[in-house]
């Protein structure tokens, strides 16, 4: 169950409610976010919602049978809106594009990418300064200094940025220079990181589906951040690991459709990782839109062949332009339905 | 290598060519289809194409390094066109819709479905009379009598039909009453069946991807039918088995994009099996089109709740109408790109 | 439900029972095998077993809630014994080894293999004369003539043989020359073949788990053969398809343990296909025994490097000798527990 | 390439070697562990090993073509020995058993478990005080206070302990109270955690295979810790995620066999998570030994039904006793081969 507290609820009222919840053999967890004050009750016994609902200090009460609660559409029918300021908004009914290189490589690359994106009317740039790499000997990103440089140049240009955070200790350091945190596919179940992104920041967080994570696990990971105190969340389908070897991952567009039904959070598609082959990014990006994605994130680079990482799935600027144009037309069609 | 023989090649010329191929340590296989006369050479050694190309009786010669040969786009750039007669054509650049119930149930159901489809301008009806079922105790279809009845009614209405064949002995019996044979996901590697669909019929064959078949295996299965003597082939993506439990299968739209690059055969998408959930068939169908599918096959029934099989993934006629309309608009957009 | 009829039950008694079963909204299916006469009822409603059990002609009646019925351990606690004659028996509590080449190649190879196996006290030889191959251009086996030759040589030597059947039409032809039919991993859900192995032969059938078949699907496939009329069945775990690329398949020894709990049929392990790497066949074979397998089937060849197929996973005779010795010692240990 | 430096190598010698490596277009990484001083060179060009090998300060030089280097058996043929002190050693040729509850629950539970294990001659106890849980509302363990209590009781009893570490900040805190760190399946690619377990502790680390991690990824994760400075490493197979629903995971014993070939690190099997079903833990544990495992870790609890977590796969003490006895006998047999 989810109990929404009234603003200004008194402690004594809260205690009474918590006691009542415990009395029903439900485990209560208090959640306080930027937007609200909740009590999540987890348990299995049936109960009469009226036996609590009348109590003082309660704005609303909902029964949510899913394992995840706060991210479920069952209690919050209105979709979550992520407002990044300056008119940049991610929400159902809109369509946001995020593009940029796999790795931030230096000032020249940043400037060129910003110019490219601005010329296409894109306002969110992606890029990695902390790179999770299977091998300890591979390039691991420019780190915090790279982030500062990038953020400054982006800000000048009116561009928002999304970048991956890999561990708890990076959050405080990164926070002034980030518009959206990304949690990578290898960290989807790094629960301490998720906890801290709930407690330690007010910035939006986009959580990628795990390498072979289920849809329910992705929702539960989002529940960690929300219950930690941050409800500014996005989910991202980026392909799952299967036996098929012809593509890097298997883009699971079923998941986009199912997530749009199960949660009020925006759902983003990442076709670059989803198929991993440059010449097939476009059809998968367009397909993602028809499957219901609220946005697409993809990799672009002036010269993909020279990118520090992921070159094989990165578009050059001219391919990127074509894709952006077609995605917008595809979204317009979907909107007309 | 693939050698296309000239029409009217003499036996002595053929023998000379075969000997030359053997001399290169390539294993020759003669293939004679409705459309041409070929020699497929399998081997690994490099050779100079000119050392054969000049020989009498050769129309063209191609080096194809893929494991599959005749279905590869490497030798045949022009897409295969499947002409069913009466103006019904499946081909790249066009878009065909096939719809109908999982199982053929009886005359009333057939008539209603035909009327529904005709009202939407659909000219290919799907339906099963031989049903592969995991349990021996489940309904296994109306069999040949059901097929005859259905075919007659469809013919009257100018409707083509596609239906599953499960074993070699059914082919002769079914052949007069079938417009397209379907090979189901459990028979994708039933090599005797594939062989016989090459040798024993001239009708088109649509091969579904195996339950957990690779893209390459699907192409090799098509190679069986082609090399058996039948090049009227279609491939169908219908979702693969993964660990995800929220959907029946995982629709692999990457495969549609990759197949369109690798083969000259038309590629059809089956969103009904691909996601297995009625309320999500539409977004996945539309996504398939943007991924590049040349057609979509889906399940529809007057009253899905009462269908003999697959009701949970079957659209009713009104849902079906909406889907058809949106698919056509989506295809128009893709065509405009 | 499963009703075991008494021997000599009269038709009128049978009809009465069938009517009663229908009256309970259960669908009755009559099954007649070499060993018994059954009525399988499929349905979901609860009923009182006494309302049928007293009827004339009933030997016993069992409630089996699994999707598969006749192969379930729930009604038949005593394990099935497969008696091949001449003292060769496959059964729980015993341990049978089947070995031999992937493909039967000719008389010399057969003789050498028989001599090798006899020297080790092995009495069942494996080998393929019909080979399912992904590519139509690969070697597809010596066919029926190869089988006849092999059978003759084996019989002389007192050796039983197990070999794959690929399609219905082969059964009649093969039947005199086969001791155990094998259904391959690509045919586990070839339901017509399974049906016919139930109806058209009295010989034992070993069904391999599908390429990515579930444990329940394997049991349902066995149910096909049993309900067709043949209860002389064995199941075989041979590895499943996963994302792991370091091995050919992923040997699922969990399945051996689970199958031993769920069914009364003997369970055989195939470590050769299960790992697909010659130098690792031994540890996986020995592990299979500790997991509970009633037998092991593996590939051996005088000169694996020259085998027509599967050489990379085939043991030479000296490796084979060592494995056999160690398997027997491992089985002795397990038996002592 | 891996260069082992001589003890006491001078900086000027080191610099010369590094320069030579760079000259070969190899990227040098210095590694300093408890046991040695190395230079790892990553690159792809062929080179003549003699062009470096003669240089001053080099003890030995090895070419290792795998993506992972220091954990490969290609340069270090002698297996790694993990000595925990007081005669407790994990190593190839020996066999270690680690057992205990999923979660540490309190003093009484700890004492009872210790008594049980001691009575069986077990000297390593497992247990979790930080629990990774899919849901934020589930029990997450007793934390550092639980660890201190447990460690004290274990130390008194001469028992070593292994427990999971979930994030970097826990390492310093936990270090005095841990004998072996465990990295869980959800953190196998938490690269910051791996890095810090290399740099921030001298204690042994057991890394579990990822939920759907490949064998190569597991080795690369171990490479992180080793190259961070800690070569006291163990690997653990604990089952992978597949489509099969009858078991919690699919225990991949192929991986045990393959890992024993590829790396010099000890390999441990976890049958409790590998199958996830209490009544099948024993056969899978015994199978693991025959597959080549150097040790087994399993879950045991006085009353599994009342365990805070994982009760469905936990043995009670009497089942545990039987398993331990049979594992030892199985290991004795393997050793005799």
Short mmCIF file of C-alpha atoms in Angstrom, two decimals, chain A:
data_model
loop_
_atom_site.label_atom_id
_atom_site.label_comp_id
_atom_site.label_asym_id
_atom_site.label_seq_id
_atom_site.Cartn_x
_atom_site.Cartn_y
_atom_site.Cartn_z
CA UNK A 1 0.00 0.00 0.00
CA UNK A 2 1.04 3.61 -0.53
CA UNK A 3 -0.18 6.33 1.79
CA UNK A 4 0.32 9.89 0.63
CA UNK A 5 0.65 12.15 3.63
CA UNK A 6 -0.86 15.60 3.70
CA UNK A 7 1.61 18.42 3.61
CA UNK A 8 2.31 19.55 7.13
CA UNK A 9 1.23 16.30 8.70
CA UNK A 10 2.08 16.24 12.41
CA UNK A 11 4.41 13.67 13.90
CA UNK A 12 1.75 12.38 16.19
CA UNK A 13 -0.57 11.79 13.24
CA UNK A 14 2.20 10.03 11.38
CA UNK A 15 2.90 7.78 14.36
CA UNK A 16 -0.72 6.84 14.61
CA UNK A 17 -0.82 5.88 10.96
CA UNK A 18 2.39 3.90 11.21
CA UNK A 19 1.00 2.01 14.16
CA UNK A 20 -2.16 1.20 12.32
CA UNK A 21 -0.13 -0.10 9.37
CA UNK A 22 1.96 -2.28 11.66
CA UNK A 23 -1.24 -3.51 13.20
CA UNK A 24 -2.23 -4.85 9.80
CA UNK A 25 1.05 -6.81 9.69
CA UNK A 26 2.40 -4.49 7.04
CA UNK A 27 5.98 -3.23 7.23
CA UNK A 28 5.97 0.57 7.00
CA UNK A 29 8.73 2.55 5.25
CA UNK A 30 8.67 6.33 5.32
CA UNK A 31 9.65 8.02 2.09
CA UNK A 32 10.26 11.74 1.69
CA UNK A 33 11.08 13.07 -1.77
CA UNK A 34 11.27 16.43 -3.49
CA UNK A 35 7.64 16.13 -4.31
CA UNK A 36 5.92 14.35 -1.51
CA UNK A 37 5.79 12.53 1.77
CA UNK A 38 4.73 8.88 1.68
CA UNK A 39 4.37 5.77 3.74
CA UNK A 40 4.94 2.52 1.85
CA UNK A 41 3.50 -0.53 3.47
CA UNK A 42 4.68 -3.96 2.34
CA UNK A 43 2.76 -7.04 3.26
CA UNK A 44 0.45 -9.64 1.90
CA UNK A 45 -2.69 -9.75 3.99
CA UNK A 46 -5.90 -8.32 2.64
CA UNK A 47 -7.24 -5.36 4.56
CA UNK A 48 -10.06 -2.87 4.34
CA UNK A 49 -8.69 0.38 2.95
CA UNK A 50 -11.32 2.31 4.89
CA UNK A 51 -9.82 1.15 8.16
CA UNK A 52 -6.93 3.53 7.51
CA UNK A 53 -8.14 5.96 4.91
CA UNK A 54 -10.15 8.13 7.27
CA UNK A 55 -7.16 8.92 9.53
CA UNK A 56 -5.91 12.44 9.95
CA UNK A 57 -2.94 13.45 7.86
CA UNK A 58 -3.73 11.16 4.94
CA UNK A 59 -4.13 12.76 1.54
CA UNK A 60 -4.72 9.51 -0.30
CA UNK A 61 -4.20 5.79 0.05
CA UNK A 62 -3.66 3.20 -2.69
CA UNK A 63 -3.38 -0.54 -2.87
CA UNK A 64 -0.50 -1.61 -5.10
CA UNK A 65 0.03 -5.33 -5.41
CA UNK A 66 3.22 -5.15 -7.51
CA UNK A 67 6.57 -5.81 -5.84
CA UNK A 68 7.50 -2.23 -6.74
CA UNK A 69 5.12 0.37 -5.37
CA UNK A 70 6.01 4.02 -5.85
CA UNK A 71 7.03 3.64 -9.50
CA UNK A 72 3.84 1.75 -10.36
CA UNK A 73 1.16 3.31 -12.52
CA UNK A 74 -1.41 1.73 -10.24
CA UNK A 75 -1.38 4.61 -7.80
CA UNK A 76 -0.12 7.45 -10.02
CA UNK A 77 -1.91 7.54 -13.29
CA UNK A 78 -0.47 10.85 -14.41
CA UNK A 79 2.87 10.37 -16.05
CA UNK A 80 5.96 11.77 -14.38
CA UNK A 81 7.37 14.92 -15.98
CA UNK A 82 11.11 15.52 -15.83
CA UNK A 83 11.73 19.25 -16.09
CA UNK A 84 15.40 20.10 -16.62
CA UNK A 85 14.78 23.84 -16.70
CA UNK A 86 15.13 26.27 -19.59
CA UNK A 87 12.19 24.64 -21.28
CA UNK A 88 13.81 21.22 -21.58
CA UNK A 89 11.27 18.65 -20.51
CA UNK A 90 11.06 14.87 -20.79
CA UNK A 91 7.52 13.55 -20.58
CA UNK A 92 4.94 11.27 -22.09
CA UNK A 93 3.38 13.00 -25.04
CA UNK A 94 6.62 14.77 -25.87
CA UNK A 95 9.68 13.28 -27.51
CA UNK A 96 13.22 14.01 -26.42
CA UNK A 97 16.40 13.13 -28.22
CA UNK A 98 19.72 12.78 -26.40
CA UNK A 99 22.83 12.33 -28.50
CA UNK A 100 26.57 12.55 -28.30
CA UNK A 101 29.68 10.42 -28.07
CA UNK A 102 30.24 7.32 -26.00
CA UNK A 103 33.24 8.96 -24.32
CA UNK A 104 34.00 12.63 -23.78
CA UNK A 105 37.41 13.03 -25.39
CA UNK A 106 38.32 16.73 -25.13
CA UNK A 107 37.34 20.32 -25.84
CA UNK A 108 37.41 20.12 -29.60
CA UNK A 109 35.17 17.07 -29.68
CA UNK A 110 32.75 18.62 -27.19
CA UNK A 111 32.45 21.86 -29.18
CA UNK A 112 31.88 20.06 -32.45
CA UNK A 113 29.23 17.84 -30.93
CA UNK A 114 27.44 20.77 -29.32
CA UNK A 115 27.39 22.63 -32.61
CA UNK A 116 26.08 19.59 -34.41
CA UNK A 117 23.33 19.02 -31.87
CA UNK A 118 22.32 22.68 -31.68
CA UNK A 119 22.01 22.84 -35.43
CA UNK A 120 19.44 20.06 -35.11
CA UNK A 121 17.60 21.61 -32.21
CA UNK A 122 18.76 18.95 -29.74
CA UNK A 123 19.08 20.18 -26.17
CA UNK A 124 20.43 17.16 -24.27
CA UNK A 125 23.93 15.83 -24.89
CA UNK A 126 25.13 12.44 -23.75
CA UNK A 127 28.74 11.46 -23.03
CA UNK A 128 30.79 9.42 -20.60
CA UNK A 129 33.55 10.64 -18.32
CA UNK A 130 33.52 7.54 -16.13
CA UNK A 131 33.50 4.49 -18.37
CA UNK A 132 32.76 0.99 -17.12
CA UNK A 133 35.08 -1.27 -19.08
CA UNK A 134 35.38 -5.04 -18.92
CA UNK A 135 39.16 -4.78 -18.99
CA UNK A 136 41.09 -2.80 -16.38
CA UNK A 137 43.56 -1.81 -19.10
CA UNK A 138 41.02 0.00 -21.33
CA UNK A 139 40.39 3.75 -21.42
CA UNK A 140 38.26 4.65 -18.41
CA UNK A 141 37.29 8.21 -19.25
CA UNK A 142 38.49 11.74 -18.50
CA UNK A 143 36.93 11.80 -15.04
CA UNK A 144 35.76 14.82 -13.07
CA UNK A 145 37.96 17.31 -14.90
CA UNK A 146 36.48 16.20 -18.19
CA UNK A 147 33.03 16.61 -16.73
CA UNK A 148 33.70 20.16 -15.55
CA UNK A 149 35.02 21.24 -18.91
CA UNK A 150 32.11 19.64 -20.72
CA UNK A 151 29.52 21.08 -18.39
CA UNK A 152 30.89 24.59 -18.82
CA UNK A 153 30.84 24.40 -22.60
CA UNK A 154 27.38 22.85 -22.59
CA UNK A 155 26.00 25.46 -20.25
CA UNK A 156 27.31 28.28 -22.41
CA UNK A 157 25.46 26.68 -25.31
CA UNK A 158 22.24 26.12 -23.39
CA UNK A 159 22.70 22.37 -23.60
CA UNK A 160 21.77 19.92 -20.83
CA UNK A 161 23.99 16.91 -20.18
CA UNK A 162 23.46 13.29 -19.17
CA UNK A 163 26.38 11.21 -17.97
CA UNK A 164 27.05 7.97 -16.13
CA UNK A 165 27.80 7.78 -12.44
CA UNK A 166 29.55 4.61 -11.32
CA UNK A 167 29.88 4.87 -7.58
CA UNK A 168 28.57 6.56 -4.48
CA UNK A 169 31.64 8.69 -3.86
CA UNK A 170 31.30 10.34 -7.27
CA UNK A 171 27.87 11.81 -6.60
CA UNK A 172 28.85 14.77 -4.42
CA UNK A 173 31.68 15.65 -6.78
CA UNK A 174 29.61 15.35 -9.94
CA UNK A 175 26.43 16.91 -8.68
CA UNK A 176 27.04 20.54 -9.68
CA UNK A 177 27.96 19.49 -13.22
CA UNK A 178 25.20 17.06 -14.11
CA UNK A 179 21.68 17.53 -15.47
CA UNK A 180 20.77 13.85 -15.56
CA UNK A 181 22.67 11.00 -13.97
CA UNK A 182 22.81 7.75 -15.88
CA UNK A 183 23.04 4.41 -14.12
CA UNK A 184 24.67 1.94 -16.52
CA UNK A 185 23.53 -1.57 -17.35
CA UNK A 186 26.24 -3.09 -15.11
CA UNK A 187 25.07 -1.02 -12.14
CA UNK A 188 21.31 -1.50 -12.41
CA UNK A 189 21.46 -3.64 -9.30
CA UNK A 190 24.19 -1.71 -7.49
CA UNK A 191 21.79 -1.05 -4.66
CA UNK A 192 24.06 1.24 -2.67
CA UNK A 193 24.47 3.49 -5.66
CA UNK A 194 20.72 3.55 -6.22
CA UNK A 195 20.08 4.31 -2.55
CA UNK A 196 22.47 7.22 -2.63
CA UNK A 197 21.01 8.61 -5.85
CA UNK A 198 17.80 8.72 -3.88
CA UNK A 199 19.24 10.36 -0.80
CA UNK A 200 22.19 12.36 -2.03
CA UNK A 201 20.89 14.29 -5.02
CA UNK A 202 17.87 16.03 -6.34
CA UNK A 203 18.88 15.63 -9.99
CA UNK A 204 17.06 13.29 -12.37
CA UNK A 205 18.38 9.76 -12.79
CA UNK A 206 18.05 7.56 -15.86
CA UNK A 207 18.39 3.86 -15.03
CA UNK A 208 19.37 1.47 -17.79
CA UNK A 209 18.02 -2.04 -17.84
CA UNK A 210 20.56 -4.61 -16.63
CA UNK A 211 22.61 -6.68 -19.07
CA UNK A 212 20.09 -9.42 -18.55
CA UNK A 213 17.76 -7.72 -16.18
CA UNK A 214 14.05 -8.35 -16.18
CA UNK A 215 11.47 -5.62 -16.58
CA UNK A 216 10.46 -6.12 -12.95
CA UNK A 217 14.03 -5.80 -11.74
CA UNK A 218 14.37 -2.51 -13.59
CA UNK A 219 11.25 -1.22 -11.88
CA UNK A 220 12.52 -2.41 -8.50
CA UNK A 221 15.80 -0.60 -9.10
CA UNK A 222 13.86 2.58 -9.78
CA UNK A 223 11.92 1.92 -6.58
CA UNK A 224 15.24 2.08 -4.69
CA UNK A 225 15.93 5.60 -5.91
CA UNK A 226 12.37 6.78 -5.41
CA UNK A 227 12.11 5.33 -1.90
CA UNK A 228 15.50 6.88 -1.16
CA UNK A 229 13.96 10.30 -1.80
CA UNK A 230 14.26 11.13 -5.49
CA UNK A 231 11.33 10.71 -7.80
CA UNK A 232 12.86 12.34 -10.84
CA UNK A 233 13.45 9.10 -12.68
CA UNK A 234 13.69 7.77 -16.24
CA UNK A 235 14.01 4.17 -17.42
CA UNK A 236 16.03 3.07 -20.43
CA UNK A 237 15.78 -0.06 -22.59
CA UNK A 238 19.19 -0.75 -24.12
CA UNK A 239 19.02 -4.33 -25.29
CA UNK A 240 19.48 -7.55 -23.36
CA UNK A 241 21.94 -10.39 -23.59
CA UNK A 242 20.71 -13.40 -25.55
CA UNK A 243 22.26 -16.28 -27.49
CA UNK A 244 22.08 -14.33 -30.80
CA UNK A 245 25.56 -13.44 -32.01
CA UNK A 246 24.76 -11.37 -35.10
CA UNK A 247 24.05 -8.30 -32.98
CA UNK A 248 25.69 -6.90 -29.83
CA UNK A 249 22.50 -7.15 -27.78
CA UNK A 250 18.87 -7.98 -28.49
CA UNK A 251 16.84 -4.78 -28.37
CA UNK A 252 13.70 -5.67 -26.43
CA UNK A 253 11.02 -3.32 -27.68
CA UNK A 254 8.42 -5.46 -25.94
CA UNK A 255 9.89 -3.99 -22.77
CA UNK A 256 9.15 -0.45 -23.93
CA UNK A 257 5.51 -1.33 -24.51
CA UNK A 258 5.20 -3.18 -21.21
CA UNK A 259 6.97 -0.48 -19.19
CA UNK A 260 4.65 2.19 -20.57
CA UNK A 261 1.80 0.17 -19.11
CA UNK A 262 3.35 -0.57 -15.74
CA UNK A 263 4.96 2.69 -14.68
CA UNK A 264 4.36 6.43 -14.72
CA UNK A 265 8.05 7.08 -15.42
CA UNK A 266 9.27 8.14 -18.88
CA UNK A 267 10.83 5.37 -20.97
CA UNK A 268 13.84 6.06 -23.17
CA UNK A 269 15.24 3.75 -25.88
CA UNK A 270 18.93 3.32 -26.65
CA UNK A 271 19.19 1.78 -30.13
CA UNK A 272 22.97 2.22 -30.28
CA UNK A 273 23.57 -0.37 -27.59
CA UNK A 274 20.36 -2.17 -28.48
CA UNK A 275 21.73 -3.45 -31.78
CA UNK A 276 25.34 -2.32 -31.67
CA UNK A 277 25.71 -1.97 -35.43
CA UNK A 278 25.99 1.50 -36.91
CA UNK A 279 24.10 0.79 -40.12
CA UNK A 280 21.13 -0.58 -38.22
CA UNK A 281 20.75 2.07 -35.53
CA UNK A 282 18.22 4.03 -37.55
CA UNK A 283 15.55 1.36 -38.09
CA UNK A 284 15.74 0.33 -34.45
CA UNK A 285 15.48 3.94 -33.28
CA UNK A 286 12.40 4.51 -35.41
CA UNK A 287 10.92 1.22 -34.25
CA UNK A 288 11.44 2.28 -30.64
CA UNK A 289 9.26 5.30 -31.20
CA UNK A 290 6.41 3.24 -32.58
CA UNK A 291 6.81 0.88 -29.61
CA UNK A 292 6.06 3.84 -27.37
CA UNK A 293 9.36 5.36 -26.23
CA UNK A 294 9.22 8.89 -24.81
CA UNK A 295 12.72 9.59 -26.03
CA UNK A 296 15.75 8.12 -27.75
CA UNK A 297 19.40 8.29 -26.71
CA UNK A 298 22.00 7.47 -29.34
CA UNK A 299 25.72 7.74 -29.97
CA UNK A 300 27.11 10.21 -32.49
CA UNK A 301 30.62 11.40 -33.21
CA UNK A 302 32.25 13.52 -35.86
CA UNK A 303 34.43 10.59 -36.95
CA UNK A 304 33.11 7.34 -35.45
CA UNK A 305 36.14 5.41 -36.73
CA UNK A 306 38.33 7.48 -34.40
CA UNK A 307 36.09 7.46 -31.34
CA UNK A 308 37.77 6.29 -28.13
CA UNK A 309 35.01 3.72 -27.63
CA UNK A 310 31.90 2.21 -29.27
CA UNK A 311 32.83 3.47 -32.75
CA UNK A 312 31.15 0.47 -34.39
CA UNK A 313 27.74 1.62 -33.22
CA UNK A 314 28.21 5.39 -33.46
CA UNK A 315 26.69 7.57 -36.18
CA UNK A 316 28.55 10.39 -37.87
CA UNK A 317 26.94 13.81 -37.94
CA UNK A 318 25.32 13.39 -41.31
CA UNK A 319 23.80 10.03 -40.35
CA UNK A 320 22.75 11.63 -37.10
CA UNK A 321 20.97 14.48 -38.90
CA UNK A 322 19.01 12.07 -41.03
CA UNK A 323 18.04 10.00 -38.03
CA UNK A 324 16.86 13.03 -36.05
CA UNK A 325 14.70 14.20 -38.91
CA UNK A 326 13.13 10.77 -39.35
CA UNK A 327 12.59 10.26 -35.64
CA UNK A 328 10.68 13.50 -35.43
CA UNK A 329 8.49 12.55 -38.36
CA UNK A 330 7.88 9.15 -36.82
CA UNK A 331 6.93 10.70 -33.53
CA UNK A 332 4.53 13.08 -35.27
CA UNK A 333 2.82 10.09 -36.86
CA UNK A 334 2.54 8.27 -33.54
CA UNK A 335 1.15 11.38 -31.91
CA UNK A 336 -1.51 11.57 -34.60
CA UNK A 337 -2.84 8.13 -33.63
#
